[in-house]
mmCIF file of C-alpha atoms and ligand atoms in Angstrom:
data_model
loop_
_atom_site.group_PDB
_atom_site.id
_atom_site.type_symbol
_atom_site.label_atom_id
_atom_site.label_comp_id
_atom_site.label_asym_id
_atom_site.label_seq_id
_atom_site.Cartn_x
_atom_site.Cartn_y
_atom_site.Cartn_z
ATOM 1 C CA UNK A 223 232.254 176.284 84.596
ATOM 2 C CA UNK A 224 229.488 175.099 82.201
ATOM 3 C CA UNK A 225 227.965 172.292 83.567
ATOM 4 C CA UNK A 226 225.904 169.568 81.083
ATOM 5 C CA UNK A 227 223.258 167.901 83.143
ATOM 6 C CA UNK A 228 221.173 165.034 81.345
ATOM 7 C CA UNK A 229 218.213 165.086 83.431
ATOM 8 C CA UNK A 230 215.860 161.507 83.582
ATOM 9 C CA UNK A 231 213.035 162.064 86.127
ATOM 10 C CA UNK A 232 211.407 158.331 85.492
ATOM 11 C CA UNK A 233 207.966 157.306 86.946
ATOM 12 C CA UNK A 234 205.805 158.428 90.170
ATOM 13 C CA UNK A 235 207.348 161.228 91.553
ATOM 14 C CA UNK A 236 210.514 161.252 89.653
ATOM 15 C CA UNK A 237 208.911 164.218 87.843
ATOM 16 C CA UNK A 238 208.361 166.669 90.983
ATOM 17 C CA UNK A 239 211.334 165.859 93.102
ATOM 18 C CA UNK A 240 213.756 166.227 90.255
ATOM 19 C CA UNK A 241 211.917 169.824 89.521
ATOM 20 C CA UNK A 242 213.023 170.768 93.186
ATOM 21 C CA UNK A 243 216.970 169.568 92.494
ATOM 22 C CA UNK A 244 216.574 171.542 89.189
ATOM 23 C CA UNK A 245 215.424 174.590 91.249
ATOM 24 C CA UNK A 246 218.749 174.027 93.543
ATOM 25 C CA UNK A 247 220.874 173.386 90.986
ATOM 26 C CA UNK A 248 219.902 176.326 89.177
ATOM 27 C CA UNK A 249 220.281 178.800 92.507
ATOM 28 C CA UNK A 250 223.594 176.992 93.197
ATOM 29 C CA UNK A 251 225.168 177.972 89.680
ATOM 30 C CA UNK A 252 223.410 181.185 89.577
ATOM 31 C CA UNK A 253 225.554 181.788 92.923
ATOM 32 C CA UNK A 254 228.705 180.297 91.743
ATOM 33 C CA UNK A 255 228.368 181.733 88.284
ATOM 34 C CA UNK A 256 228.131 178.125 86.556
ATOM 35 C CA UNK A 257 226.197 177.903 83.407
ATOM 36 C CA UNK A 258 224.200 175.173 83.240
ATOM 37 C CA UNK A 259 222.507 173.477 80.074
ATOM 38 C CA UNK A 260 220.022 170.150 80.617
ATOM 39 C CA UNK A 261 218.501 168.181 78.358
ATOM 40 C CA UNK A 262 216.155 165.487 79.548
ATOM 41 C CA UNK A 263 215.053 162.069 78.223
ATOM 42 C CA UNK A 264 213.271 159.267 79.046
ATOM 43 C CA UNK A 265 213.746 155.910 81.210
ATOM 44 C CA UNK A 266 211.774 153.674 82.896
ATOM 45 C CA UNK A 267 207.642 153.148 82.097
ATOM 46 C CA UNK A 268 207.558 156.498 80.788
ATOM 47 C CA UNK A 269 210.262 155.286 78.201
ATOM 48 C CA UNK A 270 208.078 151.906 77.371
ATOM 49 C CA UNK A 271 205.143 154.003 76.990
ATOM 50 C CA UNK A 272 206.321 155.997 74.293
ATOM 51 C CA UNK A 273 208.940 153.886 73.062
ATOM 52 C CA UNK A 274 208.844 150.388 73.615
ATOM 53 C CA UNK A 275 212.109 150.413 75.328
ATOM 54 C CA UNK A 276 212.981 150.850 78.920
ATOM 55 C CA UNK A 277 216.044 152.828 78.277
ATOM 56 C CA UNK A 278 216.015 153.820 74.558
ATOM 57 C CA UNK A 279 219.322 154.175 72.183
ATOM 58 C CA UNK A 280 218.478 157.931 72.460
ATOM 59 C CA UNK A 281 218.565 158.239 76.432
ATOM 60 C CA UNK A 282 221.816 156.371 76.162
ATOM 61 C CA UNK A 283 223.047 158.736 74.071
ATOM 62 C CA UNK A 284 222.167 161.912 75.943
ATOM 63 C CA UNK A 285 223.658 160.231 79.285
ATOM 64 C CA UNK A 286 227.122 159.781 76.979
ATOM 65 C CA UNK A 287 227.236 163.601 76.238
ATOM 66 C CA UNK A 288 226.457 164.737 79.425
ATOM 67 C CA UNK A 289 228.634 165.482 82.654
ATOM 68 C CA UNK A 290 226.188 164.133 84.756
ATOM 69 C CA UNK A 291 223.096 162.286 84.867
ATOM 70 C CA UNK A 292 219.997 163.639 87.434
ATOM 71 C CA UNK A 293 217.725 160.738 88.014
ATOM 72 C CA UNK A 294 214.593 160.660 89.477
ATOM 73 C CA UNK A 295 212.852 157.128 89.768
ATOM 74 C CA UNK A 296 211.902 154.113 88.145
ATOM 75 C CA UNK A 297 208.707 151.819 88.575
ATOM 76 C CA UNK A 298 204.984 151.561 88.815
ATOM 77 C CA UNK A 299 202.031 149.310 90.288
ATOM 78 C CA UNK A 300 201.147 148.481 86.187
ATOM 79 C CA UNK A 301 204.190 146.534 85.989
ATOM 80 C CA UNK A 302 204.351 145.751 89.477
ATOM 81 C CA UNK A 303 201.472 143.856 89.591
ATOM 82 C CA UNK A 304 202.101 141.869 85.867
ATOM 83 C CA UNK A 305 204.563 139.408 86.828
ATOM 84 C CA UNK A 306 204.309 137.791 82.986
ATOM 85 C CA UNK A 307 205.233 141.657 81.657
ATOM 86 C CA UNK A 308 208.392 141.091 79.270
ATOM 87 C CA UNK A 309 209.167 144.359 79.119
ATOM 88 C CA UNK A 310 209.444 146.079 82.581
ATOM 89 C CA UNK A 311 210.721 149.092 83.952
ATOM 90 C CA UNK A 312 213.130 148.498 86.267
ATOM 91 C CA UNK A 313 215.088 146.599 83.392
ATOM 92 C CA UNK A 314 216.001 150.257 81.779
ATOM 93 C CA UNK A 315 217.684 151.403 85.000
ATOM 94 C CA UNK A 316 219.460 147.788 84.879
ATOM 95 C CA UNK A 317 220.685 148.784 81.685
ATOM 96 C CA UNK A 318 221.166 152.035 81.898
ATOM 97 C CA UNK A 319 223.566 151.093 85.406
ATOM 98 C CA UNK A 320 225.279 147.999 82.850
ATOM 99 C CA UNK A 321 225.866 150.318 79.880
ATOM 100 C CA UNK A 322 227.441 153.227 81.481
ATOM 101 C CA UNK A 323 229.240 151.136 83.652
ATOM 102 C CA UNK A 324 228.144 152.064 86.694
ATOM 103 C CA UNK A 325 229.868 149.768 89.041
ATOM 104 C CA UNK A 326 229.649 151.549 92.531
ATOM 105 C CA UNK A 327 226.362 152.577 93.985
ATOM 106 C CA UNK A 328 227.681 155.395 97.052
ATOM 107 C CA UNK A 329 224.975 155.694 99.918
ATOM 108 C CA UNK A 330 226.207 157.774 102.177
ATOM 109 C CA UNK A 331 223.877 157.680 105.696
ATOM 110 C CA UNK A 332 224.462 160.746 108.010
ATOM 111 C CA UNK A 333 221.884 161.726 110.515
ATOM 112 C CA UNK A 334 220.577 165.218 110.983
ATOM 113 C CA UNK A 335 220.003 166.541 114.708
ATOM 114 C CA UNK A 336 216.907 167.996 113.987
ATOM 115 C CA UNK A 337 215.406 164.517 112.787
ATOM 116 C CA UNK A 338 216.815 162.294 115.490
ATOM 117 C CA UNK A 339 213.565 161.839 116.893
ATOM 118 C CA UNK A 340 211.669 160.795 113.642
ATOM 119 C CA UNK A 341 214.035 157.328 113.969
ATOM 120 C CA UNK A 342 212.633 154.509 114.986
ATOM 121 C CA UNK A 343 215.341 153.950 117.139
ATOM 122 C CA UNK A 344 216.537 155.595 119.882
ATOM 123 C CA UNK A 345 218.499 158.890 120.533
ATOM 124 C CA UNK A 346 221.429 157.721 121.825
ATOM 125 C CA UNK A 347 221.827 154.802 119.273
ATOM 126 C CA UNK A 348 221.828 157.564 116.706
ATOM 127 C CA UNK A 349 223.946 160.561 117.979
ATOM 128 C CA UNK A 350 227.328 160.248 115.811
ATOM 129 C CA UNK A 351 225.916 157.837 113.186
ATOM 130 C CA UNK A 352 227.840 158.782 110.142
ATOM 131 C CA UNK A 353 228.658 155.814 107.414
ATOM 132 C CA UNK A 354 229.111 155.469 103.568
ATOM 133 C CA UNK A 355 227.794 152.189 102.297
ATOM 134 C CA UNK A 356 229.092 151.382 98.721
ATOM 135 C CA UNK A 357 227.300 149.128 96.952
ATOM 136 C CA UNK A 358 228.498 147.341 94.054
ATOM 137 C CA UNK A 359 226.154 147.683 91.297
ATOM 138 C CA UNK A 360 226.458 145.931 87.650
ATOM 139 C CA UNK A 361 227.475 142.438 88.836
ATOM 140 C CA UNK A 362 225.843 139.634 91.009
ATOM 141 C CA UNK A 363 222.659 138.045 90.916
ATOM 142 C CA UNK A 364 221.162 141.285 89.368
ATOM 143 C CA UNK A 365 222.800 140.253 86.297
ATOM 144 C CA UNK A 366 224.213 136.802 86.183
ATOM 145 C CA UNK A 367 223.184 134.504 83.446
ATOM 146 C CA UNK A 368 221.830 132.115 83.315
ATOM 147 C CA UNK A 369 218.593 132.751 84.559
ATOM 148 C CA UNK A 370 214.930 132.279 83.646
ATOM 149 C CA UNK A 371 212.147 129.243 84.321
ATOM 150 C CA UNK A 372 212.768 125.588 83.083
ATOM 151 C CA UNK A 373 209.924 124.443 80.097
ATOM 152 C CA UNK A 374 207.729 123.423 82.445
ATOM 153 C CA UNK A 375 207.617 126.435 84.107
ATOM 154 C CA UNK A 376 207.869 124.888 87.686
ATOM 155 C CA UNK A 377 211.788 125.672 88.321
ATOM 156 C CA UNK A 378 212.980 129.213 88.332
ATOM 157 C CA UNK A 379 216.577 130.366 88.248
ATOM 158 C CA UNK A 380 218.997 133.336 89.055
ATOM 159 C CA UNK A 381 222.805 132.939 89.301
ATOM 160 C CA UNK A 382 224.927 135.174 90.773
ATOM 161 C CA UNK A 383 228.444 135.296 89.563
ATOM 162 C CA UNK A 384 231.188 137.856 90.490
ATOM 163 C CA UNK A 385 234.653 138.061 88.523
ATOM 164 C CA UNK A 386 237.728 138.964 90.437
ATOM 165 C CA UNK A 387 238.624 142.249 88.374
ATOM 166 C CA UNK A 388 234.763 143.261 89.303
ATOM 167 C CA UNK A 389 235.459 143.088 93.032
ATOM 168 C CA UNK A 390 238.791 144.638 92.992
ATOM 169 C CA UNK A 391 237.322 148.150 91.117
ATOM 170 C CA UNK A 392 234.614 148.631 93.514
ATOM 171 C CA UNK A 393 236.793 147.822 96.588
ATOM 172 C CA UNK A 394 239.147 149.638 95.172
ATOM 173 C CA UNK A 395 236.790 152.898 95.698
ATOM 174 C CA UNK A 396 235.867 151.793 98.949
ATOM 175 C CA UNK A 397 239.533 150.907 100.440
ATOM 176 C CA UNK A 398 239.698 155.096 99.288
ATOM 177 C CA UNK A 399 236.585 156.048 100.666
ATOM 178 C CA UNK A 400 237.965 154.652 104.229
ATOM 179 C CA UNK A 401 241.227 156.297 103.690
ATOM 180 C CA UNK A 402 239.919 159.548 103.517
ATOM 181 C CA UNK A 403 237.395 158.831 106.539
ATOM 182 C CA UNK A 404 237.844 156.907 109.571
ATOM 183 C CA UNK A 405 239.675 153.865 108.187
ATOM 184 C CA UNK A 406 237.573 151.202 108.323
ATOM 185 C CA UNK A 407 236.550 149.204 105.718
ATOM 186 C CA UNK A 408 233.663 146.562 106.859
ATOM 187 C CA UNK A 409 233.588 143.471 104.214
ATOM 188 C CA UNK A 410 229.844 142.294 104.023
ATOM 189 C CA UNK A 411 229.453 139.226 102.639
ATOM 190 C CA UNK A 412 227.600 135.795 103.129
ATOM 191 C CA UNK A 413 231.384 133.824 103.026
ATOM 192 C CA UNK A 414 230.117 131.138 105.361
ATOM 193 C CA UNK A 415 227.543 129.870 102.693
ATOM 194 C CA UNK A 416 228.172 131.406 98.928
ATOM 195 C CA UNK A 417 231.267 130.961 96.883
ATOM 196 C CA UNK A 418 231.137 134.659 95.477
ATOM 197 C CA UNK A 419 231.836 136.107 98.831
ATOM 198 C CA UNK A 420 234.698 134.108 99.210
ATOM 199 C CA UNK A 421 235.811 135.063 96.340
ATOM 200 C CA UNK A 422 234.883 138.706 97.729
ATOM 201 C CA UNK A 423 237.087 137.850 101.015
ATOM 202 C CA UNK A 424 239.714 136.418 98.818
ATOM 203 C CA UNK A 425 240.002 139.631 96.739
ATOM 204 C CA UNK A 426 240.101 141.757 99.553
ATOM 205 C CA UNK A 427 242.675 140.052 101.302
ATOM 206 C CA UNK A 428 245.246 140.843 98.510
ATOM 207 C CA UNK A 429 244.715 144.587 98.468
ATOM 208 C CA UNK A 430 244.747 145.078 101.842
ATOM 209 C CA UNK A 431 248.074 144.951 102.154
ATOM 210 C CA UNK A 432 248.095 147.960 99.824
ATOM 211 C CA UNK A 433 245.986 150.152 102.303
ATOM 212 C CA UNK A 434 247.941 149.755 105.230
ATOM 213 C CA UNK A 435 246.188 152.371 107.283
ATOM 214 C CA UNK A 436 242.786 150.928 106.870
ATOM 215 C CA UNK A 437 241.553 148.546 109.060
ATOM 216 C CA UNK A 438 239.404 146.008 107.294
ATOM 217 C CA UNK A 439 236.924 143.914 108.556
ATOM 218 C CA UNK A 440 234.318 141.172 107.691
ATOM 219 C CA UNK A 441 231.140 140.389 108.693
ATOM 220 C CA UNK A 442 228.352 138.273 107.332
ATOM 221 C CA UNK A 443 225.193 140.336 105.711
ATOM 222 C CA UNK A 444 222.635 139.038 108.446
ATOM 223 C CA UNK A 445 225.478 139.852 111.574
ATOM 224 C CA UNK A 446 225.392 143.223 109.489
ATOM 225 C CA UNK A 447 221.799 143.742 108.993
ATOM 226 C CA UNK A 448 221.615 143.307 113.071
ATOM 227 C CA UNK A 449 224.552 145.661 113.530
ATOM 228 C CA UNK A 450 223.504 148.535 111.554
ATOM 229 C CA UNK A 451 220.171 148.980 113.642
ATOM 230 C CA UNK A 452 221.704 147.922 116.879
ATOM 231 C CA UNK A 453 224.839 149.856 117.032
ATOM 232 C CA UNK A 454 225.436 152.333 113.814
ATOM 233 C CA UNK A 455 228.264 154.349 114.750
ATOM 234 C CA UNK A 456 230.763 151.854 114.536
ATOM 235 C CA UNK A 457 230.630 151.631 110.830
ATOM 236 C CA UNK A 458 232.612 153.567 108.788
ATOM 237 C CA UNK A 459 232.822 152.368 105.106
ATOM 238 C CA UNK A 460 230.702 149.178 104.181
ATOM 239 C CA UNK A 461 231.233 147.487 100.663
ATOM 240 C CA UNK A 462 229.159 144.871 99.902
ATOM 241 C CA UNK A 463 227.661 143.259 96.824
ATOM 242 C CA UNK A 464 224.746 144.036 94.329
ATOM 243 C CA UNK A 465 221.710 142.516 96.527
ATOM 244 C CA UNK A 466 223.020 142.668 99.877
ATOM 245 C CA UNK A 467 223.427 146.429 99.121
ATOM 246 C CA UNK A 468 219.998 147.146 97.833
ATOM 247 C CA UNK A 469 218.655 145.791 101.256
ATOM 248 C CA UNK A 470 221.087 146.741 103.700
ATOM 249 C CA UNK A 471 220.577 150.468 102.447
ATOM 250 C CA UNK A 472 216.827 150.612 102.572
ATOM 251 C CA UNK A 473 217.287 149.528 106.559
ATOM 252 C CA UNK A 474 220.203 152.070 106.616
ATOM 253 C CA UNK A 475 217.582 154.675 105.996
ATOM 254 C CA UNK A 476 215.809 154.117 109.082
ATOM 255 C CA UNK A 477 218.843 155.518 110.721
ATOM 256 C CA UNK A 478 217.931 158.908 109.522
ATOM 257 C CA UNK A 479 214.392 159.091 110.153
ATOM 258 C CA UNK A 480 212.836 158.859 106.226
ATOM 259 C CA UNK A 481 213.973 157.351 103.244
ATOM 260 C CA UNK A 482 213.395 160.519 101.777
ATOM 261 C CA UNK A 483 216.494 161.521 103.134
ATOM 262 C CA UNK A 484 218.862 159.879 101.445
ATOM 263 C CA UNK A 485 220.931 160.417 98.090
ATOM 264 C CA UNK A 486 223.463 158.084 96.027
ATOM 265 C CA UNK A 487 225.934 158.497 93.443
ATOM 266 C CA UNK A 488 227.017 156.007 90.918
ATOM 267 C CA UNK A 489 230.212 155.868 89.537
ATOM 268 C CA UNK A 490 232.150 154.110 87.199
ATOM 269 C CA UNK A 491 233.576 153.605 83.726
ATOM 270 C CA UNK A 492 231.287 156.575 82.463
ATOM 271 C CA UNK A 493 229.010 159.486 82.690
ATOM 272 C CA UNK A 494 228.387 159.409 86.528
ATOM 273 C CA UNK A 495 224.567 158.976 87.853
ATOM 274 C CA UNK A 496 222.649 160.826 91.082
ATOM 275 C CA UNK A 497 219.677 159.718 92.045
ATOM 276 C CA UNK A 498 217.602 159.414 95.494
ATOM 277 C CA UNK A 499 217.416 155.540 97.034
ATOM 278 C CA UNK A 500 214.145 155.715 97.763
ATOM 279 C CA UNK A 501 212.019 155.020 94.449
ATOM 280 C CA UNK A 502 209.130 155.916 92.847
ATOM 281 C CA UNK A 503 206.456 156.314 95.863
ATOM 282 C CA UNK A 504 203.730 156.480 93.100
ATOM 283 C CA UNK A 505 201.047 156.435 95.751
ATOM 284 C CA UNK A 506 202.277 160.061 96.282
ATOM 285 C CA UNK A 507 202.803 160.507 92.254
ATOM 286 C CA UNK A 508 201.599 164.464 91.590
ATOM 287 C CA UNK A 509 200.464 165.062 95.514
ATOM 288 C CA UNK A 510 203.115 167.350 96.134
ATOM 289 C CA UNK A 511 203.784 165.162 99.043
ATOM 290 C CA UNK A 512 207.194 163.639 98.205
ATOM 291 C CA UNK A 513 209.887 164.394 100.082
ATOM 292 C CA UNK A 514 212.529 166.243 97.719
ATOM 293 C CA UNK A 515 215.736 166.450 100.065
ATOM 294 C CA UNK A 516 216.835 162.995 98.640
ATOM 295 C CA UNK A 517 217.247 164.207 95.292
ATOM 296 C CA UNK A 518 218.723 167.741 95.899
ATOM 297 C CA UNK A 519 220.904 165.851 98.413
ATOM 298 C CA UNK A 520 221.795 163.986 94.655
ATOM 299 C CA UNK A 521 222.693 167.148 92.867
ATOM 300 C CA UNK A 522 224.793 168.537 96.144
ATOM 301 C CA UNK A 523 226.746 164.932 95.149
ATOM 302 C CA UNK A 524 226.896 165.438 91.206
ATOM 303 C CA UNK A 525 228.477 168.821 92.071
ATOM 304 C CA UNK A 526 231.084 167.274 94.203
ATOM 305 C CA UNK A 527 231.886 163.766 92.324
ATOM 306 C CA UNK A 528 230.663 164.727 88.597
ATOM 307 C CA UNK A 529 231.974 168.407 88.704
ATOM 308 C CA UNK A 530 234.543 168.473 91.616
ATOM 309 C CA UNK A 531 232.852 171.319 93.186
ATOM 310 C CA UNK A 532 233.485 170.964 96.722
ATOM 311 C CA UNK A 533 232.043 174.273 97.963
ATOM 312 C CA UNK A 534 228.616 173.978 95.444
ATOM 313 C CA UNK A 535 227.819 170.498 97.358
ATOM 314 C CA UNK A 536 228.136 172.279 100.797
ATOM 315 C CA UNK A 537 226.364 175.098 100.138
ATOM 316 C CA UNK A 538 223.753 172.497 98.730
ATOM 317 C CA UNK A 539 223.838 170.346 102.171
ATOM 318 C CA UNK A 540 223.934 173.868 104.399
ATOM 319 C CA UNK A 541 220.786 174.878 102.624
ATOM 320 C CA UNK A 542 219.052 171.352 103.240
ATOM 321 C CA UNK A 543 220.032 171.317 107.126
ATOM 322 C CA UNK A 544 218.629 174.836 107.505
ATOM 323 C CA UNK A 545 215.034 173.816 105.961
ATOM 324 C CA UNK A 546 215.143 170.653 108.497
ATOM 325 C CA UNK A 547 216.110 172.862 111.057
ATOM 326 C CA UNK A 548 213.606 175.463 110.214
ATOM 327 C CA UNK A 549 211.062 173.110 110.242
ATOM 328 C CA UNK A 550 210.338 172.937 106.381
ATOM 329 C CA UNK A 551 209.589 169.853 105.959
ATOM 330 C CA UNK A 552 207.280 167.464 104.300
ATOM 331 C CA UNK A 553 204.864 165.429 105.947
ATOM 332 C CA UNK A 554 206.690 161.987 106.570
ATOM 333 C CA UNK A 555 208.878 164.216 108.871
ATOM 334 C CA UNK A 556 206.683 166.807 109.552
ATOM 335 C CA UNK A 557 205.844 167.382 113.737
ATOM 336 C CA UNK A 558 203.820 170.348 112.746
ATOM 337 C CA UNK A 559 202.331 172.349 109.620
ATOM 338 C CA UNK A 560 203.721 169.840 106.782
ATOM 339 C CA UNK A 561 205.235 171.855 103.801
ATOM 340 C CA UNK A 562 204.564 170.517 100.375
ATOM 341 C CA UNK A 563 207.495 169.226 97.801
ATOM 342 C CA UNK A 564 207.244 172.433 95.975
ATOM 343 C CA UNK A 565 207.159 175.080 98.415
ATOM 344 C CA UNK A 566 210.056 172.476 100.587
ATOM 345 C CA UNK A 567 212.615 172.765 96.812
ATOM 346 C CA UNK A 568 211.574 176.374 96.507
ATOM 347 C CA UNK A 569 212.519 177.318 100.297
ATOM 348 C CA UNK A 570 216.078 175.450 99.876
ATOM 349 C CA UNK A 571 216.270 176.509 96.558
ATOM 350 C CA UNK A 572 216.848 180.684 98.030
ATOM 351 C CA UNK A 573 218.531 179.080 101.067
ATOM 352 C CA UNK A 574 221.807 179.023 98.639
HETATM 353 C C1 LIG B 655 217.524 150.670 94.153
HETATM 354 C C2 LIG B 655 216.226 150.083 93.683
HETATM 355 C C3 LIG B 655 216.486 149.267 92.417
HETATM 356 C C4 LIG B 655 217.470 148.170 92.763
HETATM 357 C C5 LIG B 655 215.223 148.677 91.749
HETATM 358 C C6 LIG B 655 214.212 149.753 91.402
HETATM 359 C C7 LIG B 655 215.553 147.831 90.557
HETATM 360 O O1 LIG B 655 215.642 149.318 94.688
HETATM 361 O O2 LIG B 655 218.148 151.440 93.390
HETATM 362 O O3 LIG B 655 217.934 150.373 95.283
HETATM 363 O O4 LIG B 655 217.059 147.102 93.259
HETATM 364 O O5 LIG B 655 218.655 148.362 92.555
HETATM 365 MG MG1 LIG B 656 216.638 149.391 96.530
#
């Protein structure tokens, strides 16, 4: 197969980890006998830098011809720190999610026996942890309008504003994700206070019907951020909305011992997108400290969802528990000699 592979590495360490997913991606189609073409482009404050634009007309246009899109990261202390910047970073990975209609953000959180220890939490909270969070991405209070500051400055606003047909696709992908897993679907949702989730609870209550052998349940987002820490095995398949995703993931992560760990898909109308949850780390920016597995855990994803290569993925995800298991690591996880994000992508990398 000849796989086309629009590859955005971003700001911080975008640049090195997406190096090491290259290298992986590369070994995995040299084993397979894929061909594989990438063309990269810019995003993010590398993209204002040199363009003016977060997400410039040419990026777009690259992620529209590809297969798949490799991201890296987006974000930087500069802009950070500059509340009063107009133009900011983040807003090209807003619009890059809005314009290729990225809708569902897919976090999957699986532990790895070697790591259990590295968890806050303890052992036997952890053993069997093994849960998909899908988080819906180009709606809510993300993107709402109106928002802004009154004249005076002294009043600020966001709205957050869901339509019915928005809800339905991305539970829609989750009522399937559940089907295909354990089969059940966990609502989250803030129902008892905002009239989004209800419309959230409303929606889901007329598809269920549809999914008869998933179980669905519902649980407010604070019950849930208590839930995932104090008892993760029982989830299954969470959906939940824009902002309620972007946190409850980040805590998700502890589950597994680093947020270096852990990958995501998005998915939707478009060119799908991989990238690792965990951001731009630009105190670690050209250290060779980053921790790569998050992004080549990405490209083991973009084979599977992007490409439908089942076996390409697993070899990916074999190769990745044999460097934890080896002891490969980089320093976040590291109980010995810490390996550094190069030699870590390289030793994966001929692990295929
Ligand atoms: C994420 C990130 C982004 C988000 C930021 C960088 C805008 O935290 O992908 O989870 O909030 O969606
Ligand atoms: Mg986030």
């Amino acid at each position: 197969m000849k796989l086309k592979i629009a590859l955005l590495p971003g700001d911080g360490i975008g640049e090195e980890i997406i190096r090491q997913a290259v290298k992986v991606v590369d070994a995995t189609c040299r084993r397979h006998g894929h061909e594989v073409e990438y063309a990269r482009g810019l995003v993010g404050a590398a993209a204002i830098d040199a363009t003016g634009n977060p997400y410039p007309e040419e990026t777009h246009r690259l992620c529209m011809a590809s297969g798949a899109v490799l991201f890296g990261a987006i974000g930087t202390p500069r802009y950070d720190n500059d509340p009063s910047a107009a133009v900011r970073p983040e807003q090209g990975l807003l619009a890059m999610r809005r314009r290729l209609g990225l809708y569902a953000n897919i976090r999957p959180v699986t532990t790895f026996p070697s790591l259990l220890h590295r968890s806050p939490l303890r052992r036997e909270l952890l053993e069997g942890a093994d849960f998909v969070c899908i988080r819906e991405l180009t709606g809510g209070i993300y993107f709402g309008q109106p928002r802004g500051r009154s004249e005076d400055g002294e009043t600020a606003f966001d709205t957050c504003l869901y339509t019915r047909e928005e809800i339905r696709r991305v539970c829609a992908l989750a009522f399937g994700y559940a089907r295909a897993r354990r089969g059940l679907l966990t609502v989250v949702d803030k129902a008892n206070v905002l009239a989004t989730s209800r419309l959230w609870r409303e929606t889901v209550r007329g598809m269920a019907p549809g999914y008869p052998d998933v179980t669905v349940e519902y649980m407010f987002v604070d019950n849930a951020a208590m839930q995932l820490i104090q008892r993760p095995v029982r989830f299954d398949v969470v959906v939940t909305e824009n902002m309620f995703g972007d946190i409850l993931t980040d805590e998700a992560s502890v589950i597994t011992g680093s947020l270096g760990l852990l990958p995501s898909a998005s998915v939707g109308l478009h060119t799908s997108l991989f990238e690792p949850i965990h951001g731009s780390y630009p105190q670690a920016a050209g250290r060779n400290i980053a921790n790569p597995v998050a992004a080549i855990l990405s490209a083991a994803m973009m084979f599977e969802l992007a490409f439908g290569l089942k076996e390409e993925g697993a070899a990916i995800r074999r190769a990745v528990t044999a460097s934890l298991d080896d002891g490969i690591v980089t320093e976040e996880i590291s109980d010995g000699t810490a390996h550094g994000t190069e030699e870590v992508g390289t030793y994966i990398a001929a692990r295929i």
